[in-house]
């Protein structure tokens, strides 16, 4: 850093502040004067919009630190490459030191752009329980970022999502810190490359506790203690820093104990840097600094908000400089010292050096040239994720469908493509301009287009826009069938379609008509779910939180009607989060979860229904029986929650049962059985070593996920009733058996001890092995010695 410090000393205050500010790409948009162009169409926008990079000198005369919203430009791949190259050229010209700009883009499941490769969303990735597979997908995403000239990937989301009412669950890896940590580490390694030489950097978000807000409301208060934040919610970040070299972190929108995350020094400095050992760059989530005065009222204005954020340890304001443009005034007023600005600038330059944006200061690693994307490989990886993400929640033998069966497919969503995509996808991104055009043109009742601001888009209901979104999705994916289309194309199936039941319905199901339509079928397949996205009428997504967690429209009623049919009912549930569906479980012979698989969804679900593919998913989140059980997660502490291996069991007086489907749960068609062979400590006493056998007693090959849990039997601090320690997918041919050896360091059981250090105490630890958090095949109790972490 010494050489960069010398560069910082050469910069004047305005040049330093410029490195801490973002600028949105739309600020460079110009519109060609072509009255005949229809800006509501993609072709029209491509023809009309161009990026005027000369505006950079006007808008950022002291240098361009960061370029935000880079995915908003409706151009083909060559156009994006050209624009980003022009932006870098102009940014270097404007900077007195020739410093380039960090260009950011979202990459949760591929580049968020019309030309971006797309994979199933993060919750689906977690359902695979296959970190290496996710690393393969993000390596492909990284190659596209690098090819386009984008240096920063705003992913992964490392939040622990334990309240499914929160609309962003599908962006996370679920409820468990070990699953999220392993998935997050693999994700980041794929982005960075095995040698850290891709020239693309991942961003861990959102720090911290964002998904556990009061009432599951987006951006609300988080009522968690510091020990729980440190020992549970910070674990995926700690592991990403230690094991994957995470170098960029984004703050969360919430406030903790009265202090917003964007201005929380305990969070961003004491915990993140001093305890977790983070040495990188902290960037703000969009508008988070401005919210200090506009939402939380902890700052009197932009100047004070900027000073609070930098003083807390936040280095960069994004997407633009709404508050940080007041940093000079803050320094001159004595609200913040220039040395704090210097520290933040040094961190920005260190990241820019890592991707060769600082002349005379090359990356310590030679950055590789990205290889052209191989589309067959991209498609194969995406399909493999989907196959291992679809989760069979229950089955009485009705699945797989037999050849020659008469199948009645019921539900409007069976013939919809849009339902399979989440937010932060190319599909959701393409919906924003359409929704904004309707709002700005005054076509949305109750909305004043003159007073409307962009962030209200998430909460604005736009009735009747769904069919337009569906049409747009089909235009984006013209060769992708709906689930109905995929099933109809299966040889040997006699498929009929009943278009009844919809998330948009406002009336009741015509029961007699539906039952008459499915009469004579061998099997009834109901397709139900909720739409996930940003704009329109979605019921899940950013800003789309739910109080009841029920399927929208008349879909619950539809399933109730179909339960009266003569044929067994199979329900396909399309969602990116747990929903409250005990009525569907009771009515159905089989339930299959399709967790937002994108374009791969329809064909893969059809193949799994017909038995061409084995269902591979295991739940990354617990499904509750009732919304009143929430928050509900498997690794709750002794004395709380639903599961108590010792002592009295807490319960509700009107619901004396645990979850509907537990964490880690998932069935297959193969007849697999896991047994625990033994569990021991390594010779040095620092690792748990587990040996398990998986036997296939059937005539069909398949796979399962061997899961290792542990619980600390006693501690001076209340411990969880179980913690996930390790897991591994095991493939077993028909009639065969496979031994699996899993190793897990005891550091995964470390917690904050009464004296403030991290470690674990002397005592007994019970190791449990099974195929879900509740399906335990065997256990062994080991005696461990006290251990302490070398650092915080």
Coordinates of N, CA, C and O in Angstrom, one line a residue, residues 265-386:
X265 N -20.2 2.3 12.9 CA -18.7 2.0 13.1 C -18.5 0.7 13.7 O -17.5 0.0 13.3
X266 N -19.3 0.3 14.7 CA -19.1 -1.1 15.2 C -19.2 -2.1 14.1 O -18.4 -3.1 14.1
X267 N -20.1 -2.0 13.2 CA -20.4 -3.0 12.2 C -19.3 -2.9 11.2 O -18.7 -4.0 10.8
X268 N -19.0 -1.8 10.6 CA -18.1 -1.7 9.4 C -16.6 -1.6 9.8 O -15.7 -1.9 8.9
X269 N -16.3 -1.3 11.0 CA -14.9 -1.2 11.4 C -14.6 -2.2 12.5 O -13.7 -3.1 12.4
X270 N -15.2 -2.1 13.7 CA -14.9 -3.0 14.8 C -15.1 -4.5 14.4 O -14.3 -5.3 14.7
X271 N -16.3 -4.8 13.8 CA -16.6 -6.2 13.5 C -15.9 -6.6 12.2 O -15.1 -7.5 12.1
X272 N -16.2 -5.9 11.1 CA -15.8 -6.3 9.8 C -14.3 -6.3 9.7 O -13.6 -7.2 9.2
X273 N -13.7 -5.2 10.1 CA -12.2 -5.1 9.9 C -11.4 -5.6 11.0 O -10.5 -6.4 10.8
X274 N -11.8 -5.2 12.2 CA -10.9 -5.6 13.4 C -11.1 -7.1 13.8 O -10.1 -7.8 14.1
X275 N -12.3 -7.6 13.7 CA -12.6 -8.9 14.1 C -12.5 -9.9 13.0 O -12.0 -11.0 13.1
X276 N -13.1 -9.6 11.9 CA -13.1 -10.5 10.7 C -11.9 -10.4 9.9 O -11.7 -11.3 9.0
X277 N -11.1 -9.4 10.1 CA -9.8 -9.3 9.3 C -10.0 -8.8 7.9 O -9.1 -9.0 7.1
X278 N -11.1 -8.1 7.6 CA -11.3 -7.6 6.2 C -10.4 -6.4 6.0 O -10.2 -5.5 6.8
X279 N -9.7 -6.4 4.8 CA -8.8 -5.4 4.4 C -9.2 -4.7 3.1 O -8.4 -3.9 2.6
X280 N -10.4 -4.9 2.7 CA -10.8 -4.4 1.4 C -11.6 -3.1 1.4 O -11.5 -2.3 2.3
X281 N -12.5 -3.0 0.4 CA -13.3 -1.9 0.1 C -14.7 -2.1 0.5 O -15.3 -3.1 0.3
X282 N -15.3 -1.1 1.2 CA -16.7 -1.1 1.6 C -17.5 -0.1 0.7 O -17.1 1.1 0.7
X283 N -18.4 -0.6 0.0 CA -19.2 0.3 -0.9 C -20.7 0.3 -0.4 O -21.1 -0.6 0.3
X284 N -21.4 1.4 -0.6 CA -22.7 1.5 -0.1 C -23.7 0.8 -1.1 O -23.5 0.8 -2.3
X285 N -24.7 0.3 -0.5 CA -25.8 -0.1 -1.4 C -26.5 1.2 -1.9 O -26.3 2.2 -1.3
X286 N -27.2 1.1 -2.9 CA -27.7 2.3 -3.6 C -28.6 3.1 -2.7 O -29.5 2.6 -2.1
X287 N -28.2 4.4 -2.6 CA -28.9 5.4 -1.8 C -28.8 5.2 -0.3 O -29.5 5.9 0.5
X288 N -28.0 4.3 0.2 CA -27.9 4.0 1.6 C -27.4 5.2 2.4 O -27.8 5.4 3.5
X289 N -26.5 5.9 1.8 CA -25.9 7.1 2.5 C -27.0 8.2 2.6 O -27.2 8.8 3.7
X290 N -27.7 8.4 1.5 CA -28.7 9.4 1.5 C -29.8 9.1 2.5 O -30.4 10.0 3.1
X291 N -30.1 7.8 2.7 CA -31.1 7.4 3.6 C -30.8 7.8 5.1 O -31.7 7.8 5.9
X292 N -29.6 8.1 5.4 CA -29.2 8.5 6.7 C -30.0 9.8 7.1 O -30.4 9.9 8.3
X293 N -30.3 10.6 6.1 CA -31.1 11.8 6.5 C -32.5 11.7 5.9 O -33.4 12.3 6.5
X294 N -32.7 11.0 4.8 CA -34.0 11.0 4.1 C -35.0 10.0 4.8 O -36.2 10.2 4.7
X295 N -34.4 8.9 5.4 CA -35.2 7.9 5.9 C -35.0 7.8 7.5 O -36.0 7.8 8.2
X296 N -33.8 7.6 7.9 CA -33.5 7.3 9.3 C -33.4 8.6 10.2 O -33.5 8.5 11.4
X297 N -33.1 9.7 9.5 CA -33.1 11.0 10.2 C -32.0 11.0 11.3 O -32.1 11.7 12.4
X298 N -30.9 10.3 11.1 CA -29.8 10.4 12.0 C -28.8 11.4 11.5 O -27.8 11.7 12.2
X299 N -29.0 12.0 10.3 CA -28.1 13.0 9.8 C -29.1 14.2 9.4 O -30.2 14.0 8.9
X300 N -28.6 15.4 9.6 CA -29.4 16.6 9.3 C -29.4 16.9 7.8 O -30.2 17.7 7.4
X301 N -28.5 16.4 7.1 CA -28.5 16.6 5.6 C -27.4 15.8 5.0 O -26.8 14.9 5.6
X302 N -27.1 16.1 3.7 CA -26.2 15.3 2.9 C -24.8 15.4 3.5 O -24.0 14.4 3.5
X303 N -24.4 16.6 3.9 CA -23.0 16.8 4.4 C -22.8 15.9 5.6 O -21.7 15.2 5.8
X304 N -23.7 15.9 6.6 CA -23.6 15.2 7.8 C -23.6 13.7 7.5 O -22.9 12.9 8.1
X305 N -24.5 13.3 6.6 CA -24.6 11.9 6.2 C -23.3 11.4 5.6 O -22.8 10.3 5.9
X306 N -22.7 12.1 4.7 CA -21.4 11.7 4.2 C -20.3 11.6 5.2 O -19.6 10.6 5.2
X307 N -20.3 12.5 6.2 CA -19.3 12.4 7.2 C -19.5 11.2 8.1 O -18.6 10.5 8.5
X308 N -20.8 10.9 8.4 CA -21.1 9.8 9.3 C -20.7 8.5 8.6 O -20.1 7.6 9.2
X309 N -20.9 8.4 7.3 CA -20.6 7.1 6.6 C -19.1 6.9 6.5 O -18.7 5.8 6.8
X310 N -18.4 7.9 6.1 CA -16.9 7.7 6.0 C -16.3 7.4 7.4 O -15.4 6.6 7.5
X311 N -16.7 8.1 8.4 CA -16.2 8.0 9.7 C -16.5 6.5 10.2 O -15.7 6.0 11.0
X312 N -17.6 5.9 9.8 CA -17.9 4.6 10.2 C -17.1 3.5 9.5 O -16.9 2.4 10.0
X313 N -16.5 3.8 8.3 CA -15.7 2.9 7.6 C -16.3 2.5 6.2 O -15.8 1.6 5.6
X314 N -17.3 3.3 5.8 CA -17.8 3.1 4.4 C -17.0 4.0 3.5 O -16.8 5.2 3.7
X315 N -16.5 3.4 2.4 CA -15.5 4.1 1.5 C -16.1 4.8 0.3 O -15.6 5.8 -0.2
X316 N -17.2 4.2 -0.3 CA -17.7 4.6 -1.6 C -19.2 4.8 -1.5 O -19.9 3.9 -1.0
X317 N -19.7 5.9 -2.0 CA -21.2 6.1 -2.2 C -21.6 5.7 -3.6 O -21.0 6.1 -4.5
X318 N -22.7 4.9 -3.6 CA -23.2 4.4 -4.9 C -24.8 4.7 -4.8 O -25.3 4.7 -3.7
X319 N -25.4 4.8 -5.9 CA -24.9 4.7 -7.3 C -24.1 6.0 -7.8 O -23.3 5.9 -8.7
X320 N -24.5 7.1 -7.1 CA -23.8 8.4 -7.6 C -23.2 9.1 -6.4 O -22.6 8.4 -5.5
X321 N -23.4 10.4 -6.3 CA -22.7 11.2 -5.3 C -23.6 12.1 -4.6 O -23.3 13.2 -4.2
X322 N -24.9 11.6 -4.3 CA -25.9 12.5 -3.8 C -25.5 13.1 -2.5 O -25.8 14.3 -2.2
X323 N -24.7 12.4 -1.6 CA -24.3 12.9 -0.4 C -22.8 13.2 -0.4 O -22.3 14.2 0.2
X324 N -22.0 12.3 -1.0 CA -20.5 12.5 -1.0 C -20.0 13.7 -1.7 O -18.9 14.1 -1.5
X325 N -20.9 14.3 -2.5 CA -20.4 15.5 -3.2 C -20.3 16.7 -2.1 O -19.7 17.7 -2.4
X326 N -20.8 16.4 -0.9 CA -20.6 17.4 0.2 C -19.4 17.0 1.1 O -19.3 17.7 2.1
X327 N -18.6 16.1 0.7 CA -17.5 15.7 1.6 C -16.5 16.9 1.7 O -15.9 17.0 2.8
X328 N -16.3 17.7 0.7 CA -15.3 18.8 0.9 C -15.9 19.7 2.0 O -15.1 20.2 2.9
X329 N -17.2 20.0 1.9 CA -17.8 20.9 3.0 C -17.6 20.2 4.3 O -17.4 20.9 5.3
X330 N -17.8 18.9 4.4 CA -17.7 18.2 5.7 C -16.3 18.3 6.2 O -16.1 18.5 7.5
X331 N -15.3 18.2 5.4 CA -13.9 18.4 5.8 C -13.7 19.8 6.3 O -13.1 20.1 7.4
X332 N -14.1 20.8 5.5 CA -13.9 22.2 5.9 C -14.6 22.6 7.1 O -14.2 23.5 7.9
X333 N -15.7 21.9 7.4 CA -16.5 22.2 8.6 C -16.0 21.4 9.8 O -16.5 21.6 10.9
X334 N -15.0 20.6 9.6 CA -14.4 19.8 10.7 C -15.2 18.6 11.2 O -15.0 18.1 12.2
X335 N -16.2 18.2 10.3 CA -17.0 17.0 10.6 C -16.2 15.8 10.4 O -16.6 14.7 11.0
X336 N -15.2 15.8 9.6 CA -14.4 14.7 9.3 C -13.0 15.1 8.9 O -12.9 16.2 8.3
X337 N -12.0 14.4 9.3 CA -10.6 14.8 8.9 C -10.2 14.3 7.5 O -10.8 13.2 7.1
X338 N -9.3 15.0 6.9 CA -8.9 14.5 5.6 C -8.2 13.2 5.6 O -8.2 12.4 4.6
X339 N -7.6 12.8 6.7 CA -7.0 11.5 6.8 C -8.0 10.4 6.7 O -7.6 9.3 6.1
X340 N -9.2 10.6 7.1 CA -10.2 9.6 6.9 C -10.5 9.4 5.4 O -10.8 8.3 4.9
X341 N -10.5 10.5 4.7 CA -10.7 10.5 3.2 C -9.5 9.8 2.6 O -9.7 8.9 1.7
X342 N -8.3 10.0 3.0 CA -7.1 9.4 2.5 C -7.2 7.8 2.7 O -6.9 7.1 1.8
X343 N -7.7 7.4 3.8 CA -7.8 6.0 4.1 C -8.8 5.3 3.1 O -8.5 4.3 2.5
X344 N -9.9 6.0 2.9 CA -10.9 5.4 1.9 C -10.3 5.4 0.5 O -10.5 4.5 -0.3
X345 N -9.7 6.5 0.1 CA -9.1 6.6 -1.2 C -8.1 5.5 -1.4 O -8.0 4.8 -2.5
X346 N -7.3 5.2 -0.4 CA -6.3 4.2 -0.5 C -6.9 2.8 -0.8 O -6.4 2.0 -1.5
X347 N -8.0 2.6 -0.1 CA -8.7 1.3 -0.4 C -9.3 1.2 -1.8 O -9.2 0.2 -2.4
X348 N -9.8 2.3 -2.3 CA -10.3 2.3 -3.7 C -9.2 2.0 -4.6 O -9.3 1.2 -5.6
X349 N -8.0 2.7 -4.4 CA -6.9 2.5 -5.4 C -6.3 1.1 -5.3 O -5.8 0.6 -6.3
X350 N -6.4 0.5 -4.1 CA -5.9 -0.9 -4.0 C -6.7 -1.8 -4.8 O -6.2 -2.7 -5.5
X351 N -8.0 -1.6 -4.8 CA -8.9 -2.4 -5.7 C -8.6 -2.1 -7.1 O -8.6 -3.0 -8.0
X352 N -8.5 -0.9 -7.5 CA -8.2 -0.5 -8.9 C -6.9 -1.1 -9.3 O -6.7 -1.5 -10.5
X353 N -5.9 -1.1 -8.5 CA -4.6 -1.6 -8.8 C -4.8 -3.1 -9.1 O -4.2 -3.7 -10.1
X354 N -5.6 -3.8 -8.4 CA -5.8 -5.3 -8.6 C -6.4 -5.6 -9.9 O -6.2 -6.7 -10.4
X355 N -7.0 -4.6 -10.6 CA -7.6 -4.9 -11.9 C -6.9 -3.9 -12.9 O -7.5 -3.7 -14.0
X356 N -5.7 -3.4 -12.6 CA -4.9 -2.7 -13.6 C -5.6 -1.4 -14.1 O -5.5 -1.0 -15.2
X357 N -6.1 -0.6 -13.1 CA -6.7 0.7 -13.5 C -5.9 1.9 -13.0 O -6.3 3.0 -13.1
X358 N -4.7 1.6 -12.4 CA -3.9 2.7 -11.9 C -2.5 2.6 -12.6 O -1.7 1.7 -12.4
X359 N -2.3 3.6 -13.5 CA -1.0 3.5 -14.2 C 0.2 3.5 -13.3 O 0.3 4.2 -12.3
X360 N 1.2 2.7 -13.7 CA 2.4 2.6 -12.9 C 2.2 1.7 -11.7 O 3.2 1.5 -10.9
X361 N 1.0 1.1 -11.4 CA 0.8 0.3 -10.3 C 0.0 -1.0 -10.8 O -1.2 -1.0 -10.7
X362 N 0.7 -1.9 -11.3 CA 0.1 -3.1 -11.9 C -0.3 -4.1 -10.9 O 0.2 -4.1 -9.7
X363 N -1.3 -4.9 -11.2 CA -1.7 -6.0 -10.3 C -0.6 -6.9 -10.0 O 0.3 -7.1 -10.8
X364 N -0.6 -7.4 -8.8 CA 0.5 -8.4 -8.4 C 0.4 -9.7 -9.2 O 1.3 -10.5 -9.2
X365 N -0.8 -9.9 -9.8 CA -1.0 -11.1 -10.6 C -1.2 -10.7 -12.1 O -1.9 -9.7 -12.4
X366 N -0.7 -11.4 -13.0 CA -0.9 -11.2 -14.4 C -2.4 -11.6 -14.7 O -2.8 -12.7 -14.5
X367 N -3.1 -10.7 -15.2 CA -4.5 -10.9 -15.5 C -4.7 -11.7 -16.8 O -4.1 -11.3 -17.8
X368 N -5.5 -12.7 -16.7 CA -5.7 -13.6 -17.9 C -6.6 -12.9 -18.9 O -7.5 -12.1 -18.6
X369 N -6.5 -13.3 -20.1 CA -7.4 -12.9 -21.2 C -8.6 -13.9 -21.2 O -8.4 -15.1 -21.3
X370 N -9.8 -13.4 -21.1 CA -10.9 -14.3 -21.0 C -11.1 -15.1 -22.3 O -11.0 -14.5 -23.4
X371 N -11.4 -16.4 -22.2 CA -11.7 -17.2 -23.3 C -13.2 -16.9 -23.8 O -14.0 -16.6 -23.0
X372 N -13.4 -17.1 -25.1 CA -14.8 -16.9 -25.5 C -15.7 -17.9 -24.9 O -15.4 -19.0 -24.6
X373 N -16.9 -17.4 -24.5 CA -17.9 -18.3 -23.9 C -18.4 -19.4 -24.8 O -18.7 -19.1 -26.0
X374 N -18.4 -20.6 -24.3 CA -18.8 -21.8 -25.1 C -20.3 -22.0 -24.7 O -20.6 -22.5 -23.6
X375 N -21.2 -21.6 -25.5 CA -22.6 -21.7 -25.2 C -23.1 -23.1 -24.8 O -23.9 -23.2 -23.9
X376 N -22.7 -24.1 -25.5 CA -23.1 -25.5 -25.0 C -22.6 -25.7 -23.6 O -23.4 -26.4 -22.8
X377 N -21.4 -25.3 -23.2 CA -21.0 -25.4 -21.8 C -21.8 -24.7 -20.9 O -22.2 -25.1 -19.8
X378 N -22.2 -23.4 -21.2 CA -23.0 -22.6 -20.4 C -24.4 -23.3 -20.2 O -24.9 -23.4 -19.0
X379 N -25.0 -23.7 -21.2 CA -26.3 -24.4 -21.1 C -26.2 -25.7 -20.3 O -27.1 -26.0 -19.5
X380 N -25.1 -26.4 -20.5 CA -25.0 -27.7 -19.7 C -24.8 -27.4 -18.2 O -25.4 -28.1 -17.4
X381 N -24.1 -26.4 -17.9 CA -23.9 -26.1 -16.4 C -25.2 -25.6 -15.9 O -25.6 -26.0 -14.8
X382 N -25.9 -24.7 -16.6 CA -27.2 -24.3 -16.1 C -28.2 -25.4 -15.9 O -28.9 -25.4 -14.9
X383 N -28.2 -26.3 -16.9 CA -29.2 -27.4 -16.7 C -28.8 -28.3 -15.6 O -29.6 -28.8 -14.8
X384 N -27.5 -28.5 -15.4 CA -27.0 -29.4 -14.3 C -27.4 -28.8 -12.9 O -27.9 -29.5 -12.0
X385 N -27.3 -27.4 -12.8 CA -27.8 -26.8 -11.6 C -29.3 -27.0 -11.4 O -29.7 -27.4 -10.3
X386 N -30.0 -26.8 -12.5 CA -31.5 -27.0 -12.4 C -31.9 -28.4 -12.0 O -32.7 -28.7 -11.1

